[in-house]
Amino acid sequence: MLEVQDLHVTFTTYGGTVKAVRGVDLYVNEGETLAIVGESGCGKSVTSNAIMRLIPSPPGKITRGMIRFKGEDLVSLSEKAMRNIRGVDISMIFQDPMTALNPTLTIGTQLMEGLYEHQKVTGQEAKRRALEMMDLVGIPNPEERLKQYPHQFSGGMRQRIVIAIALICEPELLIADEPTTALDVTIQAQILELFEKIQKQTGVSIILITHDLGVVAKIADRIAVMYAGKIVEVGTKREIFYQPEHPYTKGLLRSVPRLDLKGGKLAAIEGTPPDLFSPPEGCPFAARCAYAMEVCTHVHPVKTSLSPSHQVDCWLQDERAKKLLATSSPK
Amino acid sequence: MLRYILKRLAIMLVTLWIIITLTFILMVSVPGSPFNSESSSNEIVQANLNKHYNLDQPKYIQYLEYIKSIATFDFGPSISKPHQSVNDLLGRGFPISFELGIISIAVAVLSGIILGIIAALRHNGIIDYLAMGLAVLGISIPNFILATLLIQQLAVNWEIFPVATWSSPAHMVLPVFALATGPMAIIARLTRSTMLEVLTQDYIKMARAKGLSPWKIIIKHALRNALMPVITIMGTLVAGVLTGSFVIEKIFAIPGMGKYFVESINHRDYPVIMGTTVFYSVFLIVMLFLVDIAYGILDPRIKFHKKGGD
Ligand SMILES: Nc1ncnc2c1ncn2[C@@H]1O[C@H](COP(=O)(O)OP(=O)(O)OP(=O)(O)O)[C@@H](O)[C@H]1O
Ligand SMILES: [Mg+2]
């Protein structure tokens, strides 16, 4: 349903040009949840904003690539045409529910304005839809709550409202950028359950951005691992959790705290991500990779398919490297 | 809400009382008397006059007399303008001053906000720099200098507008311009900076993600939040326009209250000083009150009364 190919986004700043997204390929099938994981600053938010065409410009710009949604390339769409896609076909949920709602407008107004903007609805019809949505996301006393202002709701309740706002025009794709990061753990679990319930009821596809692998394990169908503006490994949840091949993915998985392994420190990945002002020529992870070879620092790895759904950008998966490793033991 | 208003009214009365008292103290401690300037140096005449206007009484009696006159809204006769009561002067002067003040404030607020929005939307563009450059000029040139420059250039040299007085819309242009420019510049700068800040907020991004049109986002989501700080300074601006109007009325020979106010001080016309001061004070206090109410209406987070927890 959504297919992103070779997406490049840059930001022009006083310090130079930041290459925040450097050739992202991904696709989302109908009714599935794709999780994008990766450490802070790797370009997850920029990728999702690019799909919505909400990159602040200037300084940001989509310099290359294609975002195909239902047969149309969103990159070349006019701003006006894009407005009819935002909120209608693709919706977005933001990280911080405390700031995502306008403090001066009632919940009802903010909930219904998308409907009024995109569909010819009567006041009655809009209200009926709003109450339905409040019910769907689990807000008690919806009739009364519609007249209230954001400051009268708790963080978890606000995130439910944000979700209701995103869903009111029945979009086909929902992009959730760290929807639970700002919430405490019990509320997080409730919101994740809400996502599952909504997906079951409406069949909406979800792109879930997070750096919490626990969240991913719970609700993702497929996982894309992002590093320094690129997707370095993508696969089904099983493939990523049980047969990770990219050293970065393995590192990520090892750095999750576990209850079953007693003692021992958390295995953090040593080093820091590369500078996106001047990303390295070769594999961006080479400098931090325990298995890095000569080729890794000079040439960017080609994509290797391990299965129809599992792709990885790593020289270790190249046939030649495998042959080499088989004949000589690694240093 | 009602309790809040009653409380505010009480505070307003106390404020007014303090103003009256201070004005009285200042008034009697400034040397001179209403009759010094006149040539009628006849001692008996002066004594009679003093008696007629209660000026021979001890100060505290005079003070109580003033309080009484204010409480009954009857400020008595003017001293320097015989046969005219202070109420007559106020009745004649106020509509004109009010017109000048309201038009100036309206012009300042409207053009200031529009200028600020345009500057914010064209952030770091030529229009932005131009608007903000003008705003700096507007803030730094005092209104009496601007007024004289305007008269010199537009009225005397080019003869586009009349030089002075207040008798037709054309007469209003220069004084309003002179009075409104400063506040307009302040509002424009403030609107621009708050607008720029508001535009980076998450709820603006959220509004964009809903697919709303740019205008709807600006008017409905951004402007209302951006105007909050502007409303906060409205009280100060109204006070500024008010004091500015004394000078402007004098320069343009506008027969408003400001003219009587300034003259009354020069002539030590005590009843007129008291009357105009009270009138100006009441006006300003009420304006500040309205600003607070408006603020509460715009920002739902502000409660006028405590009603349970959140
Ligand atoms: N407006 C901007 N101007 C300049 N650089 C930007 C801008 N927005 C993002 N970037 C850069 O793009 C890179 C990717 O940022 P992005 O917000 O996508 O990271 P992220 O993966 O979402 O991280 P996080 O997990 O912290 O949200 C960062 O290095 C950041 O410096
Ligand atoms: Mg982010």
Coordinates of N, CA, C and O in Angstrom, one line a residue, chain B residues 162-297:
Chain B
P162 N -4.9 68.6 7.2 CA -5.0 69.9 8.0 C -4.0 69.9 9.1 O -3.6 68.8 9.6
V163 N -3.5 71.1 9.6 CA -2.5 71.2 10.6 C -3.0 70.7 11.9 O -2.2 70.1 12.7
A164 N -4.2 71.1 12.3 CA -4.6 70.9 13.7 C -6.1 70.8 13.8 O -6.8 70.9 12.8
T165 N -6.6 70.7 15.0 CA -8.0 70.6 15.4 C -8.6 69.2 15.0 O -8.0 68.4 14.4
W166 N -9.9 69.1 15.3 CA -10.5 67.8 15.3 C -11.9 67.9 14.7 O -12.9 67.8 15.4
S167 N -12.0 68.2 13.4 CA -13.4 68.5 13.0 C -13.8 67.6 11.8 O -15.0 67.6 11.5
S168 N -12.9 66.8 11.2 CA -13.4 65.9 10.2 C -12.4 64.7 10.1 O -11.3 64.8 10.8
P169 N -12.8 63.7 9.5 CA -11.9 62.5 9.4 C -10.5 62.9 8.9 O -9.5 62.4 9.5
A170 N -10.4 63.8 8.0 CA -9.0 64.2 7.5 C -8.2 64.8 8.7 O -7.0 64.6 8.7
H171 N -8.9 65.5 9.6 CA -8.2 66.1 10.7 C -7.6 65.0 11.7 O -6.7 65.2 12.4
M172 N -8.3 63.8 11.6 CA -7.9 62.8 12.6 C -6.6 62.0 12.2 O -6.0 61.5 13.0
V173 N -6.3 62.1 10.9 CA -5.3 61.2 10.4 C -3.9 61.4 11.1 O -3.4 60.4 11.6
L174 N -3.5 62.6 11.1 CA -2.1 62.9 11.7 C -2.1 62.6 13.2 O -1.2 61.9 13.6
P175 N -3.0 63.1 14.0 CA -2.9 62.8 15.4 C -3.0 61.3 15.7 O -2.3 60.7 16.5
V176 N -3.9 60.6 15.0 CA -4.0 59.1 15.2 C -2.7 58.4 14.8 O -2.2 57.6 15.6
F177 N -2.2 58.8 13.7 CA -0.9 58.3 13.3 C 0.2 58.5 14.3 O 0.9 57.5 14.7
A178 N 0.3 59.7 14.8 CA 1.3 60.0 15.8 C 1.1 59.2 17.1 O 2.1 58.7 17.7
L179 N -0.1 59.0 17.5 CA -0.4 58.4 18.7 C -0.3 56.8 18.6 O 0.1 56.2 19.5
A180 N -0.7 56.3 17.4 CA -0.8 54.9 17.3 C 0.6 54.2 16.9 O 0.7 53.0 17.1
T181 N 1.5 55.0 16.3 CA 2.7 54.3 15.8 C 3.5 53.6 16.9 O 3.9 52.4 16.6
G182 N 3.7 54.2 18.0 CA 4.5 53.5 19.1 C 3.9 52.2 19.5 O 4.5 51.1 19.4
P183 N 2.6 52.2 20.0 CA 2.0 50.9 20.4 C 1.9 49.9 19.2 O 2.1 48.7 19.4
M184 N 1.7 50.4 18.0 CA 1.6 49.5 16.9 C 2.9 48.8 16.7 O 3.0 47.5 16.5
A185 N 4.0 49.5 16.8 CA 5.3 48.9 16.7 C 5.6 47.8 17.8 O 6.1 46.7 17.5
I186 N 5.2 48.2 19.0 CA 5.4 47.2 20.1 C 4.5 45.9 19.8 O 5.0 44.8 19.9
I187 N 3.3 46.1 19.4 CA 2.4 45.0 19.1 C 3.0 44.2 18.0 O 3.0 42.9 18.0
A188 N 3.4 44.8 16.9 CA 4.0 44.1 15.8 C 5.1 43.2 16.2 O 5.2 42.0 15.8
R189 N 6.0 43.8 17.0 CA 7.2 43.0 17.4 C 6.8 41.8 18.2 O 7.3 40.7 18.1
L190 N 5.9 42.1 19.2 CA 5.5 41.0 20.1 C 4.7 39.9 19.3 O 5.0 38.7 19.5
T191 N 3.8 40.3 18.4 CA 3.1 39.3 17.7 C 4.0 38.5 16.9 O 3.9 37.3 16.8
R192 N 5.0 39.1 16.2 CA 5.9 38.4 15.4 C 6.6 37.3 16.2 O 6.7 36.1 15.9
S193 N 7.2 37.7 17.4 CA 8.0 36.7 18.1 C 7.1 35.6 18.7 O 7.5 34.5 18.7
T194 N 5.9 36.0 19.2 CA 5.1 34.9 19.8 C 4.6 34.0 18.7 O 4.5 32.8 18.8
M195 N 4.3 34.6 17.6 CA 3.8 33.8 16.4 C 4.9 32.8 16.0 O 4.6 31.7 15.7
L196 N 6.1 33.3 15.9 CA 7.2 32.4 15.5 C 7.3 31.3 16.4 O 7.5 30.1 16.0
E197 N 7.1 31.6 17.7 CA 7.3 30.5 18.7 C 6.1 29.5 18.6 O 6.3 28.3 18.6
V198 N 4.9 30.1 18.5 CA 3.7 29.2 18.4 C 3.8 28.3 17.2 O 3.4 27.1 17.2
L199 N 4.3 28.8 16.1 CA 4.3 28.1 14.8 C 5.2 26.8 14.9 O 5.1 25.9 14.1
T200 N 6.1 26.8 15.9 CA 6.9 25.6 16.0 C 6.3 24.6 17.0 O 6.9 23.5 17.2
Q201 N 5.2 24.9 17.6 CA 4.6 24.0 18.6 C 4.0 22.7 17.9 O 3.7 22.7 16.7
D202 N 4.0 21.7 18.7 CA 3.5 20.4 18.2 C 2.0 20.5 17.7 O 1.6 19.9 16.8
Y203 N 1.2 21.3 18.4 CA -0.2 21.3 18.0 C -0.4 22.0 16.6 O -1.4 21.7 16.0
I204 N 0.6 22.8 16.2 CA 0.5 23.3 14.9 C 0.8 22.2 13.9 O 0.2 22.1 12.8
K205 N 1.8 21.4 14.2 CA 2.2 20.3 13.3 C 1.0 19.4 13.3 O 0.7 18.8 12.2
M206 N 0.4 19.2 14.4 CA -0.7 18.3 14.4 C -1.9 18.8 13.5 O -2.5 18.1 12.8
A207 N -2.1 20.1 13.6 CA -3.1 20.7 12.7 C -2.8 20.5 11.3 O -3.6 20.3 10.4
R208 N -1.5 20.7 11.0 CA -1.0 20.4 9.6 C -1.3 19.0 9.2 O -1.7 18.6 8.1
A209 N -1.0 18.1 10.2 CA -1.2 16.6 9.9 C -2.6 16.3 9.7 O -2.9 15.2 9.1
K210 N -3.5 17.2 10.1 CA -5.0 16.9 9.9 C -5.4 17.3 8.5 O -6.5 17.1 8.1
G211 N -4.4 18.0 7.8 CA -4.7 18.4 6.4 C -5.5 19.7 6.4 O -6.2 20.0 5.4
L212 N -5.4 20.6 7.5 CA -6.1 21.8 7.5 C -5.4 22.8 6.5 O -4.2 22.7 6.3
S213 N -6.2 23.8 6.0 CA -5.6 24.8 5.1 C -4.7 25.7 6.0 O -5.0 26.0 7.1
P214 N -3.7 26.3 5.3 CA -2.8 27.2 6.1 C -3.5 28.3 6.8 O -3.2 28.6 7.9
W215 N -4.5 28.9 6.2 CA -5.2 30.0 6.8 C -5.9 29.5 8.1 O -5.9 30.2 9.1
K216 N -6.5 28.4 8.0 CA -7.2 27.9 9.1 C -6.3 27.6 10.3 O -6.5 27.9 11.4
I217 N -5.1 27.1 9.9 CA -4.1 26.8 11.0 C -3.7 28.1 11.6 O -3.6 28.2 12.8
I218 N -3.4 29.2 10.8 CA -3.0 30.4 11.4 C -4.0 31.1 12.2 O -3.8 31.5 13.4
I219 N -5.2 31.2 11.7 CA -6.3 31.9 12.4 C -6.8 31.2 13.6 O -6.9 31.7 14.7
K220 N -7.0 29.9 13.4 CA -7.7 29.1 14.5 C -6.7 28.6 15.5 O -7.0 28.6 16.7
H221 N -5.6 28.1 15.0 CA -4.7 27.5 16.0 C -3.5 28.4 16.4 O -3.1 28.3 17.6
A222 N -3.0 29.1 15.5 CA -1.8 29.9 15.9 C -2.1 31.2 16.5 O -1.6 31.6 17.6
L223 N -3.0 32.0 15.9 CA -3.2 33.4 16.3 C -3.7 33.5 17.7 O -3.2 34.3 18.5
R224 N -4.6 32.7 18.0 CA -5.2 32.8 19.3 C -4.2 32.6 20.4 O -4.1 33.3 21.4
N225 N -3.3 31.7 20.2 CA -2.2 31.4 21.2 C -1.2 32.6 21.2 O -0.6 32.9 22.2
A226 N -1.0 33.0 19.9 CA 0.1 34.1 19.8 C -0.4 35.4 20.4 O 0.4 36.2 20.8
L227 N -1.7 35.6 20.4 CA -2.2 36.9 20.9 C -2.2 37.0 22.4 O -2.4 38.1 23.0
M228 N -2.1 35.9 23.1 CA -2.1 35.9 24.5 C -1.2 36.9 25.2 O -1.6 37.8 25.9
P229 N 0.1 36.9 24.8 CA 1.0 37.9 25.4 C 0.6 39.3 24.9 O 0.8 40.3 25.7
V230 N 0.1 39.5 23.7 CA -0.3 40.8 23.3 C -1.4 41.4 24.2 O -1.4 42.5 24.5
I231 N -2.3 40.5 24.5 CA -3.4 41.0 25.4 C -2.8 41.3 26.8 O -3.3 42.3 27.4
T232 N -1.8 40.6 27.2 CA -1.2 41.0 28.5 C -0.7 42.4 28.5 O -0.8 43.1 29.6
I233 N -0.1 42.8 27.4 CA 0.5 44.1 27.5 C -0.5 45.2 27.0 O -0.2 46.4 27.1
M234 N -1.7 44.8 26.7 CA -2.7 45.8 26.3 C -3.0 46.9 27.3 O -3.1 48.0 27.0
G235 N -3.0 46.4 28.6 CA -3.2 47.4 29.7 C -2.2 48.5 29.7 O -2.5 49.7 29.7
T236 N -0.9 48.1 29.6 CA 0.2 49.1 29.5 C 0.0 50.0 28.3 O 0.3 51.2 28.4
L237 N -0.4 49.3 27.2 CA -0.5 50.1 25.9 C -1.6 51.2 26.0 O -1.4 52.3 25.6
V238 N -2.7 50.8 26.6 CA -3.8 51.7 26.8 C -3.3 52.9 27.7 O -3.6 54.0 27.3
A239 N -2.6 52.5 28.7 CA -2.1 53.6 29.6 C -1.2 54.5 28.8 O -1.2 55.8 28.9
G240 N -0.3 53.9 27.9 CA 0.6 54.7 27.1 C -0.2 55.6 26.1 O 0.2 56.8 26.0
V241 N -1.2 55.1 25.5 CA -2.0 55.9 24.6 C -2.6 57.1 25.3 O -2.7 58.2 24.9
L242 N -3.1 56.7 26.5 CA -3.8 57.7 27.4 C -2.8 58.9 27.7 O -3.2 60.1 27.4
T243 N -1.7 58.6 28.2 CA -0.7 59.7 28.5 C -0.3 60.3 27.3 O -0.1 61.6 27.2
G244 N -0.1 59.5 26.2 CA 0.4 60.1 24.9 C -0.7 61.1 24.4 O -0.3 62.1 23.8
S245 N -1.9 60.9 24.7 CA -3.0 61.7 24.2 C -2.9 63.1 24.8 O -3.3 64.1 24.1
F246 N -2.4 63.3 26.0 CA -2.3 64.6 26.6 C -1.4 65.5 25.6 O -1.8 66.6 25.3
V247 N -0.3 64.9 25.3 CA 0.7 65.7 24.5 C 0.1 65.9 23.1 O 0.2 67.0 22.5
I248 N -0.4 64.8 22.5 CA -0.9 64.9 21.1 C -2.1 65.9 21.0 O -2.1 66.7 20.1
E249 N -3.0 65.9 22.0 CA -4.1 66.8 22.0 C -3.6 68.3 22.1 O -4.1 69.2 21.4
K250 N -2.5 68.4 22.9 CA -1.9 69.8 23.0 C -1.3 70.2 21.7 O -1.6 71.3 21.2
I251 N -0.5 69.3 21.1 CA 0.2 69.7 19.8 C -0.8 70.0 18.7 O -0.7 70.9 18.0
F252 N -1.9 69.2 18.6 CA -2.8 69.3 17.5 C -4.0 70.2 17.9 O -5.0 70.3 17.2
A253 N -3.9 70.8 19.1 CA -5.0 71.7 19.6 C -6.4 71.0 19.5 O -7.3 71.5 19.0
I254 N -6.4 69.8 20.0 CA -7.6 69.0 20.0 C -8.3 69.3 21.3 O -7.7 69.1 22.4
P255 N -9.6 69.7 21.2 CA -10.3 70.1 22.5 C -10.7 69.0 23.3 O -11.9 68.9 23.6
G256 N -9.9 68.1 23.6 CA -10.2 66.9 24.4 C -9.9 67.1 25.9 O -9.6 68.2 26.3
M257 N -10.1 66.0 26.6 CA -9.8 66.1 28.1 C -8.4 66.4 28.4 O -8.1 67.1 29.4
G258 N -7.5 65.9 27.6 CA -6.1 66.1 27.8 C -5.7 67.6 27.8 O -4.9 68.0 28.7
K259 N -6.3 68.3 27.0 CA -6.1 69.7 26.9 C -6.5 70.4 28.2 O -5.7 71.1 28.9
Y260 N -7.7 70.1 28.7 CA -8.2 70.6 30.0 C -7.3 70.2 31.1 O -7.0 70.9 32.1
F261 N -6.8 68.9 31.0 CA -6.0 68.3 32.1 C -4.7 69.1 32.2 O -4.3 69.6 33.3
V262 N -4.0 69.3 31.1 CA -2.7 70.0 31.1 C -3.0 71.5 31.6 O -2.2 72.0 32.4
E263 N -4.0 72.1 31.0 CA -4.3 73.5 31.4 C -4.6 73.6 32.9 O -4.1 74.5 33.6
S264 N -5.4 72.7 33.4 CA -5.8 72.7 34.8 C -4.6 72.7 35.7 O -4.6 73.3 36.7
I265 N -3.6 71.9 35.3 CA -2.4 71.8 36.1 C -1.7 73.2 36.1 O -1.3 73.7 37.1
N266 N -1.5 73.7 34.9 CA -0.9 75.0 34.8 C -1.6 76.1 35.6 O -0.9 76.9 36.2
H267 N -2.9 76.0 35.6 CA -3.7 77.1 36.4 C -4.0 76.7 37.8 O -4.7 77.4 38.5
R268 N -3.4 75.6 38.3 CA -3.8 75.1 39.6 C -5.3 75.0 39.8 O -5.8 75.4 40.8
D269 N -6.0 74.6 38.8 CA -7.4 74.6 38.8 C -7.8 73.3 39.5 O -8.1 72.3 38.9
Y270 N -7.8 73.3 40.9 CA -7.9 72.1 41.6 C -9.1 71.2 41.3 O -8.9 70.0 41.1
P271 N -10.3 71.7 41.2 CA -11.4 70.8 40.9 C -11.2 70.1 39.5 O -11.6 68.9 39.4
V272 N -10.7 70.8 38.5 CA -10.5 70.2 37.2 C -9.4 69.2 37.3 O -9.5 68.1 36.7
I273 N -8.3 69.5 38.0 CA -7.3 68.4 38.2 C -7.9 67.2 38.7 O -7.7 66.1 38.2
M274 N -8.6 67.3 39.8 CA -9.2 66.2 40.5 C -10.2 65.5 39.5 O -10.1 64.2 39.4
G275 N -11.0 66.2 38.9 CA -12.0 65.6 38.0 C -11.4 64.8 36.9 O -11.7 63.7 36.6
T276 N -10.4 65.4 36.2 CA -9.8 64.7 35.1 C -9.0 63.5 35.5 O -9.1 62.5 34.9
T277 N -8.3 63.7 36.7 CA -7.5 62.6 37.2 C -8.4 61.4 37.5 O -8.1 60.2 37.1
V278 N -9.5 61.7 38.2 CA -10.4 60.6 38.6 C -10.9 59.9 37.3 O -11.0 58.7 37.2
F279 N -11.3 60.8 36.3 CA -11.9 60.2 35.1 C -10.9 59.3 34.4 O -11.2 58.2 34.0
Y280 N -9.7 59.8 34.2 CA -8.7 59.0 33.5 C -8.4 57.7 34.3 O -8.3 56.7 33.7
S281 N -8.3 57.9 35.6 CA -8.0 56.7 36.4 C -9.1 55.6 36.3 O -8.8 54.4 36.0
V282 N -10.4 56.1 36.4 CA -11.4 55.1 36.3 C -11.4 54.4 34.9 O -11.5 53.2 34.8
F283 N -11.2 55.2 33.9 CA -11.1 54.7 32.5 C -10.0 53.6 32.4 O -10.2 52.5 32.0
L284 N -8.8 53.9 32.9 CA -7.7 53.0 32.8 C -7.9 51.7 33.7 O -7.7 50.6 33.2
I285 N -8.5 51.9 34.8 CA -8.7 50.8 35.7 C -9.7 49.8 35.1 O -9.6 48.6 35.1
V286 N -10.8 50.4 34.5 CA -11.8 49.6 33.8 C -11.2 48.9 32.6 O -11.4 47.7 32.4
M287 N -10.3 49.6 31.9 CA -9.7 48.9 30.8 C -8.8 47.7 31.2 O -8.9 46.7 30.6
L288 N -8.1 47.9 32.3 CA -7.2 46.8 32.7 C -8.1 45.6 33.2 O -7.7 44.5 32.9
F289 N -9.2 45.9 33.8 CA -10.1 44.9 34.2 C -10.6 44.1 32.9 O -10.6 42.9 32.9
L290 N -11.0 44.9 31.9 CA -11.5 44.2 30.7 C -10.4 43.4 30.1 O -10.7 42.3 29.5
V291 N -9.2 43.8 30.1 CA -8.1 43.1 29.5 C -8.0 41.7 30.2 O -7.8 40.7 29.6
D292 N -8.1 41.8 31.6 CA -8.0 40.5 32.3 C -9.1 39.6 32.0 O -8.9 38.4 31.8
I293 N -10.3 40.1 31.9 CA -11.5 39.3 31.5 C -11.2 38.7 30.1 O -11.4 37.5 29.9
A294 N -10.8 39.5 29.2 CA -10.5 39.0 27.8 C -9.5 37.9 27.8 O -9.6 36.9 27.2
Y295 N -8.5 38.0 28.7 CA -7.4 37.0 28.8 C -8.0 35.7 29.3 O -7.7 34.7 28.7
G296 N -8.9 35.8 30.3 CA -9.5 34.6 30.8 C -10.4 33.9 29.7 O -10.5 32.7 29.7
I297 N -11.0 34.7 28.9 CA -11.9 34.1 27.9 C -11.1 33.4 26.8 O -11.4 32.4 26.3

